[in-house]
Amino acid sequence: MKKIAVVTGANRGLGLALSEALAQRGFKVLMAMRNPDKAQKTLNGLTMKGLDVVPMKLDLSQEKSITDFVEVIKREYGFVDVLINNAGILIDSEDGGNSSLFKTKASTLQKTFVTNTLGPFLLTQKIFPLMKQEGYGRIVNVSSGMAQLSEKQTASASYRISKTGLNMVTNLFASEVDGEDICVNSVSPGWVRTDMGGPHADRSVEQGIKGLLWAATLPKGGPNGGFFQDGEAINW
């Protein structure tokens, strides 16, 4: 039986590249995105390559959408092997908060937190029991070096705070692993040339997904509750 991987934000960038790479490794990939209809051309390209991908609607900012998404998985498949919480937003520039902490609006912080932290928390909360019942799971929270408390940080406050919160989500669920072959880790892909990272980022998408694939396919006894980039531990 094929392993099942859920990838959020799978319609572009890192999520799309991850979905293709996992499917090439033999996974059935449930590609979660807000608007599957808009991604039909991209999805057709993957299926023409013979890859086993399934587009699914998911809006991480809506709890009902998360609940409905997991209910479909329970009904259609009954289990999940890998969850990659990749979807995220970076909207600090909308209110000038990308350059000044003091221009950050409460609404920007709230909107960012809902998608980048609360959404992944609720999705993991609902999928984690499916992994526990099977005794196997790999959860990868796509974080960022911009979340590191060990470094002085400036600007983009909403994004940084939300990703630091996501690291705590990793910590909490990693602490719930009790004897099962489940690994929950945060991974920074680095600064990647995507729509979010922009054209001047120093890493390609292929470089960015390297560490994410590593965490998604860890062998038994692999690390749990860590923060990594390219398979190497980094400071929280």
PDB file of C-alpha atoms in Angstrom, residues 23-235:
ATOM      1  CA  ALA A  23       5.200  11.494  -5.813  1.00  0.00           C
ATOM      2  CA  GLN A  24       8.379  10.571  -7.678  1.00  0.00           C
ATOM      3  CA  ARG A  25       9.405   8.658  -4.546  1.00  0.00           C
ATOM      4  CA  GLY A  26       6.225   6.586  -4.674  1.00  0.00           C
ATOM      5  CA  PHE A  27       3.893   8.544  -2.411  1.00  0.00           C
ATOM      6  CA  LYS A  28       0.274   9.322  -3.114  1.00  0.00           C
ATOM      7  CA  VAL A  29       0.333  13.065  -2.519  1.00  0.00           C
ATOM      8  CA  LEU A  30      -2.755  14.925  -1.354  1.00  0.00           C
ATOM      9  CA  MET A  31      -2.034  18.417  -2.642  1.00  0.00           C
ATOM     10  CA  ALA A  32      -3.896  20.855  -0.408  1.00  0.00           C
ATOM     11  CA  MET A  33      -4.614  24.333  -1.736  1.00  0.00           C
ATOM     12  CA  ARG A  34      -7.247  27.051  -1.557  1.00  0.00           C
ATOM     13  CA  ASN A  35      -8.253  26.939  -5.229  1.00  0.00           C
ATOM     14  CA  PRO A  36      -7.624  23.578  -6.932  1.00  0.00           C
ATOM     15  CA  ASP A  37      -9.506  24.738 -10.031  1.00  0.00           C
ATOM     16  CA  LYS A  38      -6.944  27.477 -10.675  1.00  0.00           C
ATOM     17  CA  ALA A  39      -4.119  24.937 -10.544  1.00  0.00           C
ATOM     18  CA  GLN A  40      -5.611  22.487 -13.036  1.00  0.00           C
ATOM     19  CA  LYS A  41      -2.981  23.072 -15.719  1.00  0.00           C
ATOM     20  CA  THR A  42      -0.190  22.430 -13.212  1.00  0.00           C
ATOM     21  CA  LEU A  43      -1.936  19.332 -11.879  1.00  0.00           C
ATOM     22  CA  ASN A  44      -2.436  17.985 -15.388  1.00  0.00           C
ATOM     23  CA  GLY A  45       1.302  18.323 -15.942  1.00  0.00           C
ATOM     24  CA  LEU A  46       2.017  16.138 -12.906  1.00  0.00           C
ATOM     25  CA  THR A  47      -0.493  13.450 -13.842  1.00  0.00           C
ATOM     26  CA  MET A  48       0.901  13.347 -17.383  1.00  0.00           C
ATOM     27  CA  LYS A  49       4.208  12.375 -15.799  1.00  0.00           C
ATOM     28  CA  GLY A  50       2.430   9.414 -14.231  1.00  0.00           C
ATOM     29  CA  LEU A  51       2.537  10.869 -10.728  1.00  0.00           C
ATOM     30  CA  ASP A  52      -0.116   9.954  -8.142  1.00  0.00           C
ATOM     31  CA  VAL A  53      -1.353  13.342  -6.958  1.00  0.00           C
ATOM     32  CA  VAL A  54      -4.784  14.349  -5.707  1.00  0.00           C
ATOM     33  CA  PRO A  55      -5.791  18.033  -5.517  1.00  0.00           C
ATOM     34  CA  MET A  56      -7.810  18.890  -2.420  1.00  0.00           C
ATOM     35  CA  LYS A  57      -9.376  22.118  -1.239  1.00  0.00           C
ATOM     36  CA  LEU A  58      -8.074  23.521   2.050  1.00  0.00           C
ATOM     37  CA  ASP A  59      -8.194  27.011   3.498  1.00  0.00           C
ATOM     38  CA  LEU A  60      -6.019  27.056   6.597  1.00  0.00           C
ATOM     39  CA  SER A  61      -7.594  30.301   7.782  1.00  0.00           C
ATOM     40  CA  GLN A  62     -10.963  28.551   8.220  1.00  0.00           C
ATOM     41  CA  GLU A  63     -11.387  25.896  10.915  1.00  0.00           C
ATOM     42  CA  LYS A  64     -14.379  24.356   9.122  1.00  0.00           C
ATOM     43  CA  SER A  65     -12.286  23.912   5.985  1.00  0.00           C
ATOM     44  CA  ILE A  66      -9.627  22.105   8.041  1.00  0.00           C
ATOM     45  CA  THR A  67     -12.226  19.859   9.672  1.00  0.00           C
ATOM     46  CA  ASP A  68     -13.876  19.037   6.336  1.00  0.00           C
ATOM     47  CA  PHE A  69     -10.473  18.342   4.753  1.00  0.00           C
ATOM     48  CA  VAL A  70      -9.520  15.816   7.434  1.00  0.00           C
ATOM     49  CA  GLU A  71     -12.951  14.174   7.321  1.00  0.00           C
ATOM     50  CA  VAL A  72     -12.482  13.509   3.598  1.00  0.00           C
ATOM     51  CA  ILE A  73      -9.081  11.946   4.312  1.00  0.00           C
ATOM     52  CA  LYS A  74     -10.558   9.734   7.032  1.00  0.00           C
ATOM     53  CA  ARG A  75     -13.364   8.623   4.753  1.00  0.00           C
ATOM     54  CA  GLU A  76     -11.309   8.105   1.577  1.00  0.00           C
ATOM     55  CA  TYR A  77      -7.990   6.849   2.971  1.00  0.00           C
ATOM     56  CA  GLY A  78      -8.127   6.325   6.738  1.00  0.00           C
ATOM     57  CA  PHE A  79      -4.515   7.271   7.422  1.00  0.00           C
ATOM     58  CA  VAL A  80      -1.737   9.775   6.715  1.00  0.00           C
ATOM     59  CA  ASP A  81       1.986   8.978   6.758  1.00  0.00           C
ATOM     60  CA  VAL A  82       3.469  12.407   6.114  1.00  0.00           C
ATOM     61  CA  LEU A  83       2.167  15.914   6.793  1.00  0.00           C
ATOM     62  CA  ILE A  84       4.107  18.896   5.497  1.00  0.00           C
ATOM     63  CA  ASN A  85       2.749  22.164   6.863  1.00  0.00           C
ATOM     64  CA  ASN A  86       4.132  24.308   4.067  1.00  0.00           C
ATOM     65  CA  ALA A  87       1.401  26.876   3.397  1.00  0.00           C
ATOM     66  CA  GLY A  88       2.148  30.327   4.710  1.00  0.00           C
ATOM     67  CA  ILE A  89       1.802  34.033   4.019  1.00  0.00           C
ATOM     68  CA  LEU A  90       4.181  36.987   4.270  1.00  0.00           C
ATOM     69  CA  ILE A  91       2.119  40.187   4.160  1.00  0.00           C
ATOM     70  CA  ASP A  92       4.071  42.614   6.367  1.00  0.00           C
ATOM     71  CA  SER A  93       4.798  44.792   3.328  1.00  0.00           C
ATOM     72  CA  GLU A  94       1.092  45.610   3.045  1.00  0.00           C
ATOM     73  CA  ASP A  95       1.295  48.010   5.994  1.00  0.00           C
ATOM     74  CA  GLY A  96       4.984  48.902   5.855  1.00  0.00           C
ATOM     75  CA  GLY A  97       5.777  46.445   8.630  1.00  0.00           C
ATOM     76  CA  ASN A  98       8.387  44.718   6.500  1.00  0.00           C
ATOM     77  CA  SER A  99      10.709  47.635   7.184  1.00  0.00           C
ATOM     78  CA  SER A 100       9.493  48.949  10.538  1.00  0.00           C
ATOM     79  CA  LEU A 101       8.326  47.093  13.611  1.00  0.00           C
ATOM     80  CA  PHE A 102       6.334  50.155  14.642  1.00  0.00           C
ATOM     81  CA  LYS A 103       4.207  50.115  11.497  1.00  0.00           C
ATOM     82  CA  THR A 104       2.970  46.565  12.072  1.00  0.00           C
ATOM     83  CA  LYS A 105      -0.821  46.500  12.391  1.00  0.00           C
ATOM     84  CA  ALA A 106      -2.751  44.188  14.677  1.00  0.00           C
ATOM     85  CA  SER A 107      -4.810  43.012  11.698  1.00  0.00           C
ATOM     86  CA  THR A 108      -1.665  41.972   9.815  1.00  0.00           C
ATOM     87  CA  LEU A 109      -0.372  40.066  12.830  1.00  0.00           C
ATOM     88  CA  GLN A 110      -3.716  38.342  13.366  1.00  0.00           C
ATOM     89  CA  LYS A 111      -4.153  37.342   9.723  1.00  0.00           C
ATOM     90  CA  THR A 112      -0.588  36.029   9.521  1.00  0.00           C
ATOM     91  CA  PHE A 113      -0.869  34.088  12.776  1.00  0.00           C
ATOM     92  CA  VAL A 114      -4.131  32.425  11.723  1.00  0.00           C
ATOM     93  CA  THR A 115      -2.624  31.048   8.488  1.00  0.00           C
ATOM     94  CA  ASN A 116       0.970  30.399   9.563  1.00  0.00           C
ATOM     95  CA  THR A 117       0.473  29.122  13.116  1.00  0.00           C
ATOM     96  CA  LEU A 118      -3.114  28.421  14.115  1.00  0.00           C
ATOM     97  CA  GLY A 119      -3.985  26.658  10.847  1.00  0.00           C
ATOM     98  CA  PRO A 120      -1.033  24.236  11.009  1.00  0.00           C
ATOM     99  CA  PHE A 121      -1.768  23.642  14.708  1.00  0.00           C
ATOM    100  CA  LEU A 122      -5.388  22.672  14.033  1.00  0.00           C
ATOM    101  CA  LEU A 123      -4.490  20.533  11.020  1.00  0.00           C
ATOM    102  CA  THR A 124      -1.801  18.696  12.990  1.00  0.00           C
ATOM    103  CA  GLN A 125      -4.177  18.321  15.922  1.00  0.00           C
ATOM    104  CA  LYS A 126      -6.640  16.490  13.681  1.00  0.00           C
ATOM    105  CA  ILE A 127      -4.138  14.411  11.683  1.00  0.00           C
ATOM    106  CA  PHE A 128      -1.826  13.421  14.545  1.00  0.00           C
ATOM    107  CA  PRO A 129      -4.303  10.806  15.926  1.00  0.00           C
ATOM    108  CA  LEU A 130      -4.387   9.109  12.509  1.00  0.00           C
ATOM    109  CA  MET A 131      -0.623   8.700  12.739  1.00  0.00           C
ATOM    110  CA  LYS A 132      -0.731   7.475  16.323  1.00  0.00           C
ATOM    111  CA  GLN A 133      -3.237   4.769  15.479  1.00  0.00           C
ATOM    112  CA  GLU A 134      -0.913   3.514  12.743  1.00  0.00           C
ATOM    113  CA  GLY A 135       2.217   3.955  14.865  1.00  0.00           C
ATOM    114  CA  TYR A 136       3.973   5.915  12.120  1.00  0.00           C
ATOM    115  CA  GLY A 137       4.194   9.512  10.977  1.00  0.00           C
ATOM    116  CA  ARG A 138       6.446  12.294   9.779  1.00  0.00           C
ATOM    117  CA  ILE A 139       5.332  15.881  10.402  1.00  0.00           C
ATOM    118  CA  VAL A 140       7.367  18.684   8.872  1.00  0.00           C
ATOM    119  CA  ASN A 141       6.615  22.282   9.815  1.00  0.00           C
ATOM    120  CA  VAL A 142       8.126  24.638   7.268  1.00  0.00           C
ATOM    121  CA  SER A 143       9.656  27.333   9.441  1.00  0.00           C
ATOM    122  CA  SER A 144      12.302  29.976   8.796  1.00  0.00           C
ATOM    123  CA  GLY A 145      15.562  31.362  10.071  1.00  0.00           C
ATOM    124  CA  MET A 146      13.503  34.517  10.561  1.00  0.00           C
ATOM    125  CA  ALA A 147      11.932  32.733  13.536  1.00  0.00           C
ATOM    126  CA  GLN A 148      15.138  32.119  15.457  1.00  0.00           C
ATOM    127  CA  LEU A 149      15.139  33.559  18.969  1.00  0.00           C
ATOM    128  CA  SER A 150      18.892  33.008  19.122  1.00  0.00           C
ATOM    129  CA  GLU A 151      19.393  35.799  16.568  1.00  0.00           C
ATOM    130  CA  LYS A 152      18.472  39.475  16.768  1.00  0.00           C
ATOM    131  CA  GLN A 153      15.598  40.043  14.373  1.00  0.00           C
ATOM    132  CA  THR A 154      14.261  43.144  12.670  1.00  0.00           C
ATOM    133  CA  ALA A 155      11.243  43.940  10.485  1.00  0.00           C
ATOM    134  CA  SER A 156       8.567  41.562   9.142  1.00  0.00           C
ATOM    135  CA  ALA A 157       7.332  41.180  12.716  1.00  0.00           C
ATOM    136  CA  SER A 158       4.117  39.333  11.872  1.00  0.00           C
ATOM    137  CA  TYR A 159       5.875  36.691   9.799  1.00  0.00           C
ATOM    138  CA  ARG A 160       8.677  36.208  12.326  1.00  0.00           C
ATOM    139  CA  ILE A 161       6.293  35.892  15.286  1.00  0.00           C
ATOM    140  CA  SER A 162       4.066  33.435  13.420  1.00  0.00           C
ATOM    141  CA  LYS A 163       6.979  31.166  12.493  1.00  0.00           C
ATOM    142  CA  THR A 164       8.375  31.277  16.032  1.00  0.00           C
ATOM    143  CA  GLY A 165       4.910  30.170  17.126  1.00  0.00           C
ATOM    144  CA  LEU A 166       5.024  27.367  14.578  1.00  0.00           C
ATOM    145  CA  ASN A 167       8.265  26.169  16.159  1.00  0.00           C
ATOM    146  CA  MET A 168       6.406  25.849  19.466  1.00  0.00           C
ATOM    147  CA  VAL A 169       3.744  23.816  17.638  1.00  0.00           C
ATOM    148  CA  THR A 170       6.584  21.463  16.659  1.00  0.00           C
ATOM    149  CA  ASN A 171       7.780  21.295  20.252  1.00  0.00           C
ATOM    150  CA  LEU A 172       4.317  20.516  21.611  1.00  0.00           C
ATOM    151  CA  PHE A 173       3.421  17.737  19.189  1.00  0.00           C
ATOM    152  CA  ALA A 174       6.901  16.224  19.360  1.00  0.00           C
ATOM    153  CA  SER A 175       6.296  15.879  23.103  1.00  0.00           C
ATOM    154  CA  GLU A 176       3.157  13.825  22.391  1.00  0.00           C
ATOM    155  CA  VAL A 177       5.135  11.075  20.650  1.00  0.00           C
ATOM    156  CA  ASP A 178       5.121   8.113  22.973  1.00  0.00           C
ATOM    157  CA  GLY A 179       6.745   4.969  21.636  1.00  0.00           C
ATOM    158  CA  GLU A 180       5.409   5.361  18.107  1.00  0.00           C
ATOM    159  CA  ASP A 181       7.625   5.830  15.076  1.00  0.00           C
ATOM    160  CA  ILE A 182       6.592   9.477  14.705  1.00  0.00           C
ATOM    161  CA  CYS A 183       8.927  12.411  14.091  1.00  0.00           C
ATOM    162  CA  VAL A 184       7.805  16.033  14.322  1.00  0.00           C
ATOM    163  CA  ASN A 185      10.340  18.647  13.237  1.00  0.00           C
ATOM    164  CA  SER A 186      10.667  22.238  12.067  1.00  0.00           C
ATOM    165  CA  VAL A 187      12.699  22.824   8.923  1.00  0.00           C
ATOM    166  CA  SER A 188      13.959  26.060   7.428  1.00  0.00           C
ATOM    167  CA  PRO A 189      14.316  25.842   3.641  1.00  0.00           C
ATOM    168  CA  GLY A 190      16.471  28.967   3.655  1.00  0.00           C
ATOM    169  CA  TRP A 191      15.833  32.017   1.499  1.00  0.00           C
ATOM    170  CA  VAL A 192      14.378  30.489  -1.651  1.00  0.00           C
ATOM    171  CA  ARG A 193      13.502  31.968  -5.033  1.00  0.00           C
ATOM    172  CA  THR A 194       9.720  31.587  -4.888  1.00  0.00           C
ATOM    173  CA  ASP A 195       6.833  34.053  -5.141  1.00  0.00           C
ATOM    174  CA  MET A 196       7.314  34.682  -1.417  1.00  0.00           C
ATOM    175  CA  GLY A 197      11.119  34.734  -1.385  1.00  0.00           C
ATOM    176  CA  GLY A 198      11.423  36.842  -4.512  1.00  0.00           C
ATOM    177  CA  PRO A 199      13.869  36.663  -7.436  1.00  0.00           C
ATOM    178  CA  HIS A 200      16.906  37.776  -5.438  1.00  0.00           C
ATOM    179  CA  ALA A 201      16.866  34.924  -2.913  1.00  0.00           C
ATOM    180  CA  ASP A 202      20.094  32.937  -2.723  1.00  0.00           C
ATOM    181  CA  ARG A 203      18.652  29.417  -2.997  1.00  0.00           C
ATOM    182  CA  SER A 204      16.833  27.515  -5.724  1.00  0.00           C
ATOM    183  CA  VAL A 205      13.614  25.639  -5.033  1.00  0.00           C
ATOM    184  CA  GLU A 206      15.548  22.382  -5.451  1.00  0.00           C
ATOM    185  CA  GLN A 207      17.955  23.444  -2.712  1.00  0.00           C
ATOM    186  CA  GLY A 208      15.064  24.574  -0.536  1.00  0.00           C
ATOM    187  CA  ILE A 209      13.197  21.273  -0.582  1.00  0.00           C
ATOM    188  CA  LYS A 210      16.261  19.161   0.164  1.00  0.00           C
ATOM    189  CA  GLY A 211      15.926  19.414   3.943  1.00  0.00           C
ATOM    190  CA  LEU A 212      12.150  19.133   3.800  1.00  0.00           C
ATOM    191  CA  LEU A 213      12.327  15.834   1.920  1.00  0.00           C
ATOM    192  CA  TRP A 214      14.933  14.631   4.407  1.00  0.00           C
ATOM    193  CA  ALA A 215      12.599  15.315   7.334  1.00  0.00           C
ATOM    194  CA  ALA A 216       9.610  13.801   5.525  1.00  0.00           C
ATOM    195  CA  THR A 217      11.418  10.505   4.920  1.00  0.00           C
ATOM    196  CA  LEU A 218      13.404  10.051   8.126  1.00  0.00           C
ATOM    197  CA  PRO A 219      14.216   6.458   9.059  1.00  0.00           C
ATOM    198  CA  LYS A 220      12.990   4.903  12.281  1.00  0.00           C
ATOM    199  CA  GLY A 221      14.766   6.453  15.224  1.00  0.00           C
ATOM    200  CA  GLY A 222      15.213   9.755  13.397  1.00  0.00           C
ATOM    201  CA  PRO A 223      15.223  13.070  15.238  1.00  0.00           C
ATOM    202  CA  ASN A 224      12.038  14.329  16.868  1.00  0.00           C
ATOM    203  CA  GLY A 225      11.385  17.855  18.078  1.00  0.00           C
ATOM    204  CA  GLY A 226      14.286  19.574  16.319  1.00  0.00           C
ATOM    205  CA  PHE A 227      14.911  22.572  14.090  1.00  0.00           C
ATOM    206  CA  PHE A 228      16.889  21.858  10.924  1.00  0.00           C
ATOM    207  CA  GLN A 229      18.157  23.214   7.636  1.00  0.00           C
ATOM    208  CA  ASP A 230      19.532  20.858   4.984  1.00  0.00           C
ATOM    209  CA  GLY A 231      19.446  18.018   7.517  1.00  0.00           C
ATOM    210  CA  GLU A 232      21.635  19.889  10.006  1.00  0.00           C
ATOM    211  CA  ALA A 233      20.399  21.128  13.384  1.00  0.00           C
ATOM    212  CA  ILE A 234      20.122  24.901  13.774  1.00  0.00           C
ATOM    213  CA  ASN A 235      19.445  27.058  16.829  1.00  0.00           C
TER     214      ASN A 235
END
